[in-house]
Every structure is written in structure tokens, then in C-alpha cells.
mmCIF file of C-alpha atoms in Angstrom:
data_model
loop_
_atom_site.group_PDB
_atom_site.id
_atom_site.type_symbol
_atom_site.label_atom_id
_atom_site.label_comp_id
_atom_site.label_asym_id
_atom_site.label_seq_id
_atom_site.Cartn_x
_atom_site.Cartn_y
_atom_site.Cartn_z
ATOM 1 C CA MET A 19 125.113 90.032 133.334
ATOM 2 C CA ASP A 20 127.321 87.098 132.276
ATOM 3 C CA TYR A 21 125.852 83.617 132.047
ATOM 4 C CA CYS A 22 127.527 82.342 135.227
ATOM 5 C CA GLU A 23 125.949 85.118 137.288
ATOM 6 C CA ALA A 24 122.546 84.551 135.673
ATOM 7 C CA ILE A 25 122.742 80.776 136.181
ATOM 8 C CA ASN A 26 123.614 81.109 139.857
ATOM 9 C CA LYS A 27 120.404 83.090 140.402
ATOM 10 C CA LEU A 28 118.192 80.378 138.901
ATOM 11 C CA PRO A 29 116.121 78.066 141.152
ATOM 12 C CA GLY A 30 117.678 74.768 142.132
ATOM 13 C CA SER A 31 116.205 71.418 143.147
ATOM 14 C CA ASN A 32 112.831 71.734 144.937
ATOM 15 C CA GLU A 33 112.813 75.495 144.231
ATOM 16 C CA ASN A 34 111.405 75.492 140.699
ATOM 17 C CA GLY A 35 107.709 76.292 140.847
ATOM 18 C CA LEU A 36 107.336 75.982 137.081
ATOM 19 C CA TYR A 37 108.430 72.349 136.892
ATOM 20 C CA GLY A 38 105.739 70.271 135.192
ATOM 21 C CA LYS A 39 103.489 73.284 134.675
ATOM 22 C CA ASN A 40 102.180 74.968 131.537
ATOM 23 C CA CYS A 41 102.251 78.715 130.851
ATOM 24 C CA LEU A 42 98.829 80.039 129.897
ATOM 25 C CA LYS A 43 98.724 83.408 131.709
ATOM 26 C CA THR A 44 101.325 85.412 133.607
ATOM 27 C CA TRP A 45 98.840 86.069 136.393
ATOM 28 C CA ASP A 46 98.870 82.347 137.136
ATOM 29 C CA MET A 47 102.619 82.651 137.805
ATOM 30 C CA THR A 48 104.291 83.932 140.961
ATOM 31 C CA ASP A 49 106.682 86.879 140.854
ATOM 32 C CA GLU A 50 109.556 84.461 141.532
ATOM 33 C CA GLU A 51 108.546 82.269 138.582
ATOM 34 C CA ILE A 52 108.384 85.252 136.236
ATOM 35 C CA ILE A 53 111.802 86.426 137.410
ATOM 36 C CA SER A 54 113.181 82.897 136.882
ATOM 37 C CA VAL A 55 112.003 82.959 133.254
ATOM 38 C CA ALA A 56 113.591 86.377 132.719
ATOM 39 C CA ARG A 57 116.883 85.206 134.271
ATOM 40 C CA GLY A 58 116.798 82.004 132.241
ATOM 41 C CA ALA A 59 116.373 84.037 129.071
ATOM 42 C CA CYS A 60 119.277 86.246 130.115
ATOM 43 C CA ALA A 61 121.479 83.186 130.703
ATOM 44 C CA LEU A 62 120.566 81.621 127.351
ATOM 45 C CA LYS A 63 121.326 84.823 125.466
ATOM 46 C CA ALA A 64 124.681 85.142 127.240
ATOM 47 C CA LEU A 65 125.545 81.523 126.409
ATOM 48 C CA ARG A 66 124.757 82.016 122.731
ATOM 49 C CA ASP A 67 126.627 85.325 122.669
ATOM 50 C CA ASN A 68 129.636 83.359 123.937
ATOM 51 C CA ASN A 69 129.206 80.730 121.202
ATOM 52 C CA ILE A 70 128.052 78.043 123.646
ATOM 53 C CA SER A 71 125.276 75.774 122.429
ATOM 54 C CA PRO A 72 122.402 75.311 124.901
ATOM 55 C CA LYS A 73 121.051 72.338 122.959
ATOM 56 C CA ILE A 74 119.698 70.023 125.672
ATOM 57 C CA PHE A 75 117.364 67.751 123.657
ATOM 58 C CA ASP A 76 118.871 64.934 121.614
ATOM 59 C CA SER A 77 115.502 64.365 119.933
ATOM 60 C CA GLY A 78 111.937 65.543 120.245
ATOM 61 C CA ILE A 79 109.489 67.862 118.558
ATOM 62 C CA ALA A 80 107.852 71.186 119.281
ATOM 63 C CA VAL A 81 104.345 71.529 117.861
ATOM 64 C CA SER A 82 103.377 74.975 116.568
ATOM 65 C CA MET A 83 99.655 75.860 116.350
ATOM 66 C CA PHE A 84 98.808 79.280 114.908
ATOM 67 C CA THR A 85 95.201 79.851 113.880
ATOM 68 C CA LYS A 86 96.180 83.263 112.474
ATOM 69 C CA LYS A 87 99.540 84.149 110.972
ATOM 70 C CA ASP A 88 101.927 85.996 113.264
ATOM 71 C CA SER A 89 105.304 85.781 111.572
ATOM 72 C CA GLY A 90 107.167 87.431 114.457
ATOM 73 C CA MET A 91 105.939 85.077 117.164
ATOM 74 C CA GLU A 92 106.079 82.052 114.839
ATOM 75 C CA LEU A 93 109.744 82.727 114.126
ATOM 76 C CA ALA A 94 110.419 83.363 117.817
ATOM 77 C CA TYR A 95 108.866 80.023 118.801
ATOM 78 C CA ALA A 96 110.725 78.150 116.057
ATOM 79 C CA SER A 97 114.008 79.828 117.021
ATOM 80 C CA GLY A 98 113.582 79.217 120.741
ATOM 81 C CA CYS A 99 112.773 75.532 120.242
ATOM 82 C CA ASP A 100 115.589 75.015 117.749
ATOM 83 C CA LEU A 101 117.985 76.634 120.229
ATOM 84 C CA LEU A 102 117.292 73.679 122.543
ATOM 85 C CA GLY A 103 117.454 71.014 119.820
ATOM 86 C CA LEU A 104 113.741 70.481 119.152
ATOM 87 C CA THR A 105 112.288 70.021 115.663
ATOM 88 C CA ILE A 106 109.342 72.276 114.800
ATOM 89 C CA ILE A 107 106.161 70.682 113.473
ATOM 90 C CA GLU A 108 103.585 73.198 112.234
ATOM 91 C CA LYS A 109 99.866 72.566 112.501
ATOM 92 C CA ASP A 110 98.008 75.536 111.039
ATOM 93 C CA ARG A 111 94.417 74.314 111.195
ATOM 94 C CA LYS A 112 92.473 74.992 114.360
ATOM 95 C CA LEU A 113 91.346 71.876 116.197
ATOM 96 C CA VAL A 114 87.589 71.426 116.076
ATOM 97 C CA ASN A 115 85.830 70.800 119.384
ATOM 98 C CA SER A 116 84.889 67.216 118.552
ATOM 99 C CA ASN A 117 88.457 66.007 118.161
ATOM 100 C CA ILE A 118 90.531 68.223 120.470
ATOM 101 C CA ASN A 119 91.204 65.340 122.878
ATOM 102 C CA GLU A 120 92.235 63.033 120.060
ATOM 103 C CA THR A 121 94.445 65.505 118.215
ATOM 104 C CA ALA A 122 95.986 66.938 121.400
ATOM 105 C CA ALA A 123 97.039 63.418 122.397
ATOM 106 C CA MET A 124 98.518 62.662 118.969
ATOM 107 C CA ALA A 125 100.344 66.006 118.937
ATOM 108 C CA SER A 126 101.886 65.045 122.272
ATOM 109 C CA TYR A 127 103.636 61.871 121.082
ATOM 110 C CA MET A 128 107.384 62.572 121.269
ATOM 111 C CA ALA A 129 106.624 66.274 121.825
ATOM 112 C CA ASP A 130 108.329 68.370 124.477
ATOM 113 C CA SER A 131 106.461 71.591 123.759
ATOM 114 C CA ILE A 132 103.180 72.713 122.195
ATOM 115 C CA GLY A 133 102.921 76.422 121.388
ATOM 116 C CA ILE A 134 99.474 77.849 120.634
ATOM 117 C CA CYS A 135 98.436 81.250 119.285
ATOM 118 C CA GLU A 136 94.669 81.848 119.205
ATOM 119 C CA SER A 137 93.500 85.407 119.784
ATOM 120 C CA ASP A 138 90.501 86.090 117.549
ATOM 121 C CA PHE A 139 87.585 85.518 119.869
ATOM 122 C CA ILE A 140 87.085 87.077 123.256
ATOM 123 C CA GLU A 141 86.712 84.664 126.176
ATOM 124 C CA LYS A 142 86.818 81.703 123.761
ATOM 125 C CA SER A 143 90.468 81.777 122.735
ATOM 126 C CA SER A 144 91.798 81.259 126.257
ATOM 127 C CA ARG A 145 89.278 78.480 126.863
ATOM 128 C CA TYR A 146 90.433 76.809 123.634
ATOM 129 C CA ILE A 147 94.082 76.867 124.763
ATOM 130 C CA LYS A 148 93.078 75.666 128.239
ATOM 131 C CA ARG A 149 91.126 72.768 126.736
ATOM 132 C CA ILE A 150 94.173 71.604 124.782
ATOM 133 C CA SER A 151 96.265 71.899 127.948
ATOM 134 C CA ASP A 152 93.718 69.856 129.907
ATOM 135 C CA SER A 153 93.535 67.214 127.153
ATOM 136 C CA VAL A 154 97.314 66.790 127.198
ATOM 137 C CA GLU A 155 97.313 66.355 130.984
ATOM 138 C CA GLU A 156 94.479 63.826 130.722
ATOM 139 C CA SER A 157 96.454 61.833 128.155
ATOM 140 C CA GLN A 158 99.391 61.605 130.539
ATOM 141 C CA LYS A 159 97.147 60.698 133.469
ATOM 142 C CA ASN A 160 95.584 57.877 131.444
ATOM 143 C CA GLY A 161 98.966 56.544 130.319
ATOM 144 C CA VAL A 162 98.474 57.492 126.659
ATOM 145 C CA ILE A 163 101.736 59.489 126.721
ATOM 146 C CA ASN A 164 104.703 58.866 128.980
ATOM 147 C CA GLU A 165 105.845 62.445 129.278
ATOM 148 C CA LYS A 166 103.689 65.573 129.174
ATOM 149 C CA PRO A 167 104.771 68.296 126.749
ATOM 150 C CA PHE A 168 104.914 71.887 127.958
ATOM 151 C CA VAL A 169 101.912 73.878 126.670
ATOM 152 C CA LEU A 170 102.644 77.544 125.996
ATOM 153 C CA ASN A 171 100.249 80.382 125.220
ATOM 154 C CA LEU A 172 101.886 82.364 122.397
ATOM 155 C CA GLY A 173 99.045 84.886 122.321
ATOM 156 C CA SER A 174 95.385 84.722 123.298
ATOM 157 C CA ASP A 175 92.460 87.083 123.780
ATOM 158 C CA GLU A 176 93.564 87.755 127.381
ATOM 159 C CA ASP A 177 97.334 87.617 127.650
ATOM 160 C CA SER A 178 100.575 87.277 125.710
ATOM 161 C CA PRO A 179 103.041 85.854 128.276
ATOM 162 C CA VAL A 180 106.062 85.574 125.967
ATOM 163 C CA GLN A 181 105.723 89.158 124.777
ATOM 164 C CA THR A 182 105.170 90.713 128.186
ATOM 165 C CA ILE A 183 107.942 88.784 129.964
ATOM 166 C CA SER A 184 110.278 89.696 127.081
ATOM 167 C CA ASP A 185 109.324 93.339 127.609
ATOM 168 C CA LEU A 186 109.964 93.025 131.344
ATOM 169 C CA GLN A 187 113.404 91.505 130.783
ATOM 170 C CA TYR A 188 114.289 94.101 128.159
ATOM 171 C CA MET A 189 113.380 96.910 130.558
ATOM 172 C CA ALA A 190 115.401 95.175 133.270
ATOM 173 C CA SER A 191 118.430 94.932 130.980
ATOM 174 C CA ARG A 192 118.250 98.670 130.290
ATOM 175 C CA PHE A 193 117.804 99.703 133.931
ATOM 176 C CA GLY A 194 120.170 97.249 135.640
ATOM 177 C CA GLY A 195 117.784 94.546 136.856
ATOM 178 C CA ILE A 196 114.114 93.886 137.562
ATOM 179 C CA GLU A 197 114.543 95.238 141.095
ATOM 180 C CA ASN A 198 115.518 98.616 139.591
ATOM 181 C CA LEU A 199 112.182 98.928 137.762
ATOM 182 C CA LYS A 200 110.464 99.822 141.027
ATOM 183 C CA GLY A 201 109.450 103.501 140.924
ATOM 184 C CA LYS A 202 110.033 103.885 137.173
ATOM 185 C CA LYS A 203 107.223 105.637 135.308
ATOM 186 C CA ILE A 204 105.850 103.631 132.390
ATOM 187 C CA ALA A 205 103.149 104.884 130.021
ATOM 188 C CA VAL A 206 100.984 102.229 128.352
ATOM 189 C CA THR A 207 98.817 103.958 125.777
ATOM 190 C CA TRP A 208 96.488 103.260 122.878
ATOM 191 C CA ALA A 209 97.835 104.405 119.499
ATOM 192 C CA TYR A 210 96.055 104.845 116.185
ATOM 193 C CA SER A 211 96.250 102.152 113.507
ATOM 194 C CA PRO A 212 94.348 101.874 110.219
ATOM 195 C CA ASP A 213 93.796 98.200 111.070
ATOM 196 C CA GLY A 214 92.256 98.761 114.480
ATOM 197 C CA THR A 215 91.150 95.174 115.135
ATOM 198 C CA ARG A 216 94.096 93.835 117.129
ATOM 199 C CA SER A 217 93.818 91.766 120.284
ATOM 200 C CA LEU A 218 93.998 93.566 123.617
ATOM 201 C CA ALA A 219 96.224 90.803 125.039
ATOM 202 C CA VAL A 220 99.469 92.806 124.915
ATOM 203 C CA PRO A 221 98.355 96.002 126.701
ATOM 204 C CA GLN A 222 96.189 94.053 129.128
ATOM 205 C CA GLY A 223 98.903 91.502 129.865
ATOM 206 C CA LEU A 224 101.542 94.201 130.232
ATOM 207 C CA LEU A 225 99.443 96.206 132.694
ATOM 208 C CA SER A 226 98.865 93.087 134.758
ATOM 209 C CA LEU A 227 102.582 92.274 134.771
ATOM 210 C CA VAL A 228 104.442 95.572 135.320
ATOM 211 C CA THR A 229 102.141 96.630 138.151
ATOM 212 C CA ARG A 230 103.453 93.626 140.106
ATOM 213 C CA PHE A 231 106.976 95.070 140.235
ATOM 214 C CA GLY A 232 106.392 98.457 141.855
ATOM 215 C CA MET A 233 106.361 100.547 138.694
ATOM 216 C CA ASN A 234 104.432 103.804 138.435
ATOM 217 C CA VAL A 235 102.035 102.976 135.622
ATOM 218 C CA VAL A 236 99.987 105.479 133.629
ATOM 219 C CA PHE A 237 97.366 104.092 131.269
ATOM 220 C CA ALA A 238 95.843 106.199 128.487
ATOM 221 C CA ALA A 239 93.165 105.339 125.944
ATOM 222 C CA PRO A 240 90.398 107.179 124.103
ATOM 223 C CA GLU A 241 86.895 106.836 125.450
ATOM 224 C CA GLY A 242 85.433 103.460 124.536
ATOM 225 C CA MET A 243 88.752 101.617 124.112
ATOM 226 C CA ASP A 244 87.960 99.400 127.054
ATOM 227 C CA LEU A 245 89.892 96.357 128.232
ATOM 228 C CA MET A 246 88.292 93.214 129.655
ATOM 229 C CA PRO A 247 86.116 93.724 132.730
ATOM 230 C CA GLY A 248 88.300 93.593 135.807
ATOM 231 C CA ALA A 249 91.596 94.321 133.999
ATOM 232 C CA ILE A 250 91.972 97.843 135.393
ATOM 233 C CA GLU A 251 90.949 96.711 138.870
ATOM 234 C CA LYS A 252 93.584 93.939 138.706
ATOM 235 C CA ALA A 253 96.273 96.459 137.764
ATOM 236 C CA GLU A 254 95.230 98.810 140.555
ATOM 237 C CA GLN A 255 95.366 96.028 143.138
ATOM 238 C CA ASN A 256 98.743 94.810 141.887
ATOM 239 C CA SER A 257 100.122 98.341 142.255
ATOM 240 C CA LYS A 258 98.907 98.609 145.831
ATOM 241 C CA ASP A 259 100.430 95.239 146.679
ATOM 242 C CA SER A 260 103.805 96.064 145.085
ATOM 243 C CA GLY A 261 104.181 99.627 146.354
ATOM 244 C CA GLY A 262 103.843 101.150 142.905
ATOM 245 C CA SER A 263 101.055 103.284 141.499
ATOM 246 C CA PHE A 264 98.438 103.121 138.767
ATOM 247 C CA LYS A 265 96.742 106.066 137.113
ATOM 248 C CA LYS A 266 94.322 106.260 134.207
ATOM 249 C CA VAL A 267 94.387 109.396 132.062
ATOM 250 C CA SER A 268 92.565 110.492 128.908
ATOM 251 C CA THR A 269 95.411 111.710 126.657
ATOM 252 C CA MET A 270 98.702 110.363 125.334
ATOM 253 C CA GLU A 271 100.350 113.685 126.212
ATOM 254 C CA GLU A 272 99.555 113.316 129.898
ATOM 255 C CA ALA A 273 100.743 109.707 129.933
ATOM 256 C CA PHE A 274 104.046 110.541 128.228
ATOM 257 C CA ALA A 275 104.897 113.450 130.542
ATOM 258 C CA ASP A 276 108.156 112.554 132.350
ATOM 259 C CA ALA A 277 107.742 108.862 131.530
ATOM 260 C CA GLU A 278 110.916 106.773 131.461
ATOM 261 C CA ILE A 279 109.326 103.991 129.391
ATOM 262 C CA VAL A 280 106.529 104.344 126.824
ATOM 263 C CA VAL A 281 104.488 101.580 125.198
ATOM 264 C CA PRO A 282 102.170 102.889 122.460
ATOM 265 C CA VAL A 283 100.134 100.080 120.923
ATOM 266 C CA ASN A 284 96.845 99.701 119.101
ATOM 267 C CA TRP A 285 94.070 97.406 120.268
ATOM 268 C CA ALA A 286 90.390 96.877 119.581
ATOM 269 C CA PRO A 287 87.959 97.568 122.438
ATOM 270 C CA PHE A 288 86.533 94.690 124.435
ATOM 271 C CA SER A 289 82.989 95.590 123.354
ATOM 272 C CA PHE A 290 83.941 95.190 119.673
ATOM 273 C CA LEU A 291 85.744 91.881 120.265
ATOM 274 C CA GLU A 292 82.784 90.581 122.240
ATOM 275 C CA LYS A 293 80.362 91.491 119.437
ATOM 276 C CA ARG A 294 82.634 89.952 116.793
ATOM 277 C CA THR A 295 82.709 86.715 118.783
ATOM 278 C CA GLU A 296 78.901 86.654 118.933
ATOM 279 C CA LEU A 297 78.633 87.215 115.166
ATOM 280 C CA SER A 298 81.172 84.488 114.463
ATOM 281 C CA ALA A 299 79.253 82.013 116.625
ATOM 282 C CA ALA A 300 76.161 82.823 114.563
ATOM 283 C CA ASN A 301 78.110 82.384 111.268
ATOM 284 C CA LEU A 302 77.398 85.999 110.276
ATOM 285 C CA GLY A 303 80.643 86.739 108.439
ATOM 286 C CA THR A 304 79.198 89.628 106.420
ATOM 287 C CA TYR A 305 78.183 91.411 109.597
ATOM 288 C CA ILE A 306 81.690 90.919 110.998
ATOM 289 C CA ASP A 307 83.080 92.748 107.942
ATOM 290 C CA LEU A 308 80.604 95.588 108.529
ATOM 291 C CA LEU A 309 81.462 95.709 112.231
ATOM 292 C CA GLU A 310 85.204 95.934 111.490
ATOM 293 C CA HIS A 311 84.597 98.658 108.900
ATOM 294 C CA GLU A 312 82.578 100.655 111.424
ATOM 295 C CA LEU A 313 85.345 100.330 114.024
ATOM 296 C CA ARG A 314 88.003 101.545 111.585
ATOM 297 C CA GLU A 315 85.856 104.521 110.640
ATOM 298 C CA ASN A 316 85.228 105.405 114.291
ATOM 299 C CA ASN A 317 88.943 105.100 115.073
ATOM 300 C CA LYS A 318 89.711 107.922 112.639
ATOM 301 C CA GLU A 319 88.351 110.259 115.297
ATOM 302 C CA PHE A 320 91.525 109.440 117.253
ATOM 303 C CA ILE A 321 94.018 109.650 114.392
ATOM 304 C CA ASP A 322 96.119 112.116 116.413
ATOM 305 C CA TRP A 323 97.000 109.381 118.928
ATOM 306 C CA GLU A 324 100.367 109.058 117.232
ATOM 307 C CA VAL A 325 103.869 109.100 118.724
ATOM 308 C CA THR A 326 105.734 112.051 117.234
ATOM 309 C CA GLU A 327 109.119 113.563 117.990
ATOM 310 C CA ALA A 328 107.306 116.299 119.939
ATOM 311 C CA MET A 329 105.501 113.626 121.969
ATOM 312 C CA MET A 330 108.783 111.907 122.805
ATOM 313 C CA GLU A 331 110.203 115.237 123.964
ATOM 314 C CA LYS A 332 107.605 115.227 126.748
ATOM 315 C CA THR A 333 109.192 112.134 128.307
ATOM 316 C CA LYS A 334 111.910 112.265 130.962
ATOM 317 C CA ASP A 335 114.827 114.187 129.441
ATOM 318 C CA GLY A 336 113.209 113.425 126.072
ATOM 319 C CA LYS A 337 114.866 109.993 126.150
ATOM 320 C CA ALA A 338 112.240 107.480 127.214
ATOM 321 C CA LEU A 339 112.685 103.829 126.278
ATOM 322 C CA LEU A 340 110.141 103.060 123.531
ATOM 323 C CA LEU A 341 108.651 99.558 123.484
ATOM 324 C CA HIS A 342 106.328 97.883 120.984
ATOM 325 C CA SER A 343 105.311 94.278 120.359
ATOM 326 C CA LEU A 344 105.900 94.625 116.570
ATOM 327 C CA PRO A 345 104.970 94.922 113.806
ATOM 328 C CA VAL A 346 104.449 98.700 114.007
ATOM 329 C CA ASP A 347 102.140 100.719 111.797
ATOM 330 C CA VAL A 348 104.499 103.540 110.784
ATOM 331 C CA THR A 349 103.269 106.759 109.231
ATOM 332 C CA ASP A 350 104.434 107.206 105.613
ATOM 333 C CA ILE A 351 106.139 103.801 105.606
ATOM 334 C CA THR A 352 103.532 101.087 106.201
ATOM 335 C CA CYS A 353 100.456 103.335 106.114
ATOM 336 C CA ILE A 354 99.337 106.924 105.619
ATOM 337 C CA ARG A 355 98.914 107.437 109.364
ATOM 338 C CA GLY A 356 99.957 105.018 112.087
ATOM 339 C CA GLU A 357 101.083 104.432 115.641
ATOM 340 C CA MET A 358 104.273 106.461 115.289
ATOM 341 C CA THR A 359 106.059 108.679 112.798
ATOM 342 C CA ALA A 360 108.839 107.459 110.550
ATOM 343 C CA GLN A 361 111.280 109.684 112.464
ATOM 344 C CA VAL A 362 110.405 108.139 115.837
ATOM 345 C CA TYR A 363 110.464 104.647 114.357
ATOM 346 C CA GLY A 364 113.863 105.172 112.743
ATOM 347 C CA ALA A 365 115.387 106.613 115.901
ATOM 348 C CA ASN A 366 114.205 103.629 117.964
ATOM 349 C CA LEU A 367 114.417 100.768 115.464
ATOM 350 C CA THR A 368 117.560 99.164 116.905
ATOM 351 C CA SER A 369 116.024 99.119 120.371
ATOM 352 C CA LEU A 370 112.691 97.754 119.092
ATOM 353 C CA LEU A 371 114.428 94.910 117.275
ATOM 354 C CA SER A 372 116.540 94.113 120.347
ATOM 355 C CA GLU A 373 113.354 93.945 122.414
ATOM 356 C CA ALA A 374 111.788 91.487 119.946
ATOM 357 C CA GLY A 375 115.029 89.499 119.863
ATOM 358 C CA LEU A 376 114.508 88.377 123.458
ATOM 359 C CA ARG A 377 111.369 86.369 122.659
ATOM 360 C CA PRO A 378 113.171 83.188 121.485
ATOM 361 C CA TYR A 379 115.225 83.151 124.688
ATOM 362 C CA VAL A 380 112.130 83.624 126.865
ATOM 363 C CA ILE A 381 110.431 80.716 125.077
ATOM 364 C CA ALA A 382 113.494 78.480 125.488
ATOM 365 C CA ALA A 383 113.800 79.442 129.169
ATOM 366 C CA MET A 384 110.140 78.564 129.760
ATOM 367 C CA ILE A 385 110.650 75.130 128.212
ATOM 368 C CA ILE A 386 113.730 74.376 130.335
ATOM 369 C CA LEU A 387 112.020 75.514 133.540
ATOM 370 C CA ALA A 388 108.950 73.418 132.756
ATOM 371 C CA LYS A 389 110.960 70.301 131.857
ATOM 372 C CA SER A 390 113.766 70.427 134.440
ATOM 373 C CA GLU A 391 113.219 69.877 138.161
ATOM 374 C CA ASP A 392 116.599 71.524 138.824
ATOM 375 C CA PRO A 393 117.119 74.246 136.168
ATOM 376 C CA LYS A 394 120.240 75.589 137.869
ATOM 377 C CA ALA A 395 121.912 72.192 137.471
ATOM 378 C CA ALA A 396 120.687 71.926 133.873
ATOM 379 C CA PHE A 397 122.159 75.313 132.987
ATOM 380 C CA LYS A 398 125.424 74.532 134.790
ATOM 381 C CA THR A 399 125.724 71.330 132.752
ATOM 382 C CA ILE A 400 125.320 73.361 129.564
ATOM 383 C CA ALA A 401 127.942 75.877 130.688
ATOM 384 C CA GLU A 402 130.434 73.234 131.872
ATOM 385 C CA ARG A 403 130.014 71.192 128.705
ATOM 386 C CA ALA A 404 130.836 74.373 126.761
ATOM 387 C CA MET A 405 129.915 72.809 123.422
ATOM 388 C CA ARG A 406 130.665 75.345 120.718
ATOM 389 C CA ARG A 407 127.666 76.249 118.578
ATOM 390 C CA TYR A 408 129.923 76.678 115.536
ATOM 391 C CA PHE A 409 133.633 76.355 114.834
#
């Protein structure tokens, strides 16, 4: 899709439901809003590919708050904001409860975007991001700041909107549009990792998202690798509403059979994350270490949940699209045994990197849609100006 075609499909004046809003969870967004973000990302990528600068801010900052290092998402946020002309300001330390209102207000001065990644503690991380969002809105309401910055969830305990919308757009680009994803079989499965303590935001967020677009979703995880209460029920209801299907199976082999898209990813079970949160609240760090060690030892029982060449052969024509949020634990490269073999990783590396490469564009599209009442006009101005990014 060229940028003119993508721009013409964007919402115009009084059609942009994301104007003035924040992005904390995809399930707070309508299907049309999600599609608008995906199309905006597509337009931005096409503009850059044609050496047209989409820089729309003459000044302004984008505040980056990561309580745990995530180099991939940090770089994506920095790249997406720079694409629009914003200067990144990093704030690594988590805001303490007593001064969230104060610091959120100060972070908002001259800011157009605040990106937050906080995923360590179940049911607390999302509340933390929501509290910052509420504090920013209160500052604007009270006249402390003239213009409210866009608050973006870059990864929480519940959802990872940038990652999952990037995945949706990447699938759409491979199958000729989001509308063509309807009826496609996608396998979302747990995969073994020696780490084993990752957030369940990506698989949970992805299940919630793809079931809204009529896909035939198969979910596979070992016994005990539970998601948040209600996550499976949400996916099942979304599938019914969209005309797709949702099925839960007990093996990776069954999930991969005839799948057109496969998403193998490791996550820690909800029960573990809940217990770790309780121990953290009680300042029992030693017990957290013991709990994590126990989880890793128990996970070894499922070490065969690994994507091999033989596993990929079970997919449709043996050519399924492989997705992963990155970084991947790769057998014999990053660890002794991981989520996929070196052969599978090598064969799919270009595609995996292209998938990750959409995240900056999704972030930039979200910012434009949140800041512009008429995004179609904003994008047309960029295209008509045709300012070369380099000469």
C-alpha cells in the first residue's frame, strides 16, 4: 500500500475516536481505532521509505519511563518519537506513590507524549500507569498544563498495545489487509525459556486482539500456565462476536497443525506473578528469588515445548508466518534450550526483524492520532509538503 492510499483511509475531522485519548489497553479501543493506528503506521512507513520526513513537531519532548530495561521497546519508542520531531527525555526511576501527582505534572510540561513500561507486578502495574494517566489529566483540568501529553502503555502486566498492534499490522501486510485475516488460523502457544519469569501481557493482549478480527485462534499452554482470570473468556466472546473461533488445546503440535501464523512465546503463569507481587509488597526479596528458582525448575518439565523444523512442517504447507515479540531465547545461541531452534530462528530472522521494525511507526501513529483532531488532514499536509528526510 502506498502512502496516498493509506492516508485516504485514515479518519478525518470528527471521525477520530482517539483524539485526546491515551492508550492503556487495546480492549479500551474500538476496532476502527485499532485499524486507524495500523493504517497510520503503514502510511508513516511508506512516507519514510519514500524519503519524506513526517516530522510534525517543531519542538516538544517525549518522556520515557521504563522501570525495567527493555532495549527493544525503548529504542522503538525513541525512534517513533524522533520520527515526529520530539526529543526523548528518559526517566528510569519509578515514581513513588507519594509524589506521582507532582512528578506526572512536571513531566508533562512541554511534553507531547509519555511512554511507560511497568510489567513486574500483577494487577499493580496497570494501576500504576492508570494513576499517572489520571494525574496528567487532572493537571490539565486544573490549568497546571495547557496541553495534555499522550500517555502510552509500552508494556504492563495486562497488555502490550504497541506490540500487539504491530503484530496485527505485520500479519495484515503479509496477507493483503486486516480484512483478509478473517478465517486465518493462528496458533498462540507457550514456549520453553530458561528465564521463565516474563510478563503474560503479550500472549494475553494478542489473544484479546486477534479474536476481534474473525481469526481462528488456537491457544496452547502446559497445565498451570494460566493467564489472568477472564482472559480466555474474553477471547472466546470476541471470537463469537467477530465470526471467528477460539480453541484451547494441550500441546504445541495440535496448535501448529495447519496453522498459517504461529506465535510461540514464553510467559510466567498468573499464579506465580500474583505470588511474586504479594512477596514484593511484604519486602520479602529472598523469597522472590526462591519462588523464581522454583518456577524455572518446574518449567524444565516442559523443555520440549520448543519450535523445531519438524514442528514448523506441521503448519499449513510447512510455511506458516512465525511471529515473536523479541528477544528470542534460541537453542544453542542464547541458551542451551530455548523457545526455538537455531535453524528455525535463522530461517525466520528477516521476518522477525521486519515485524519488530513496525513498532516505531505504530508508536508515531498513536501519537498523531491522539494529538490531531483530523489525522487525514495532518498526513496529507506531510505528504504535500514532501520535505525530504535527507538529501
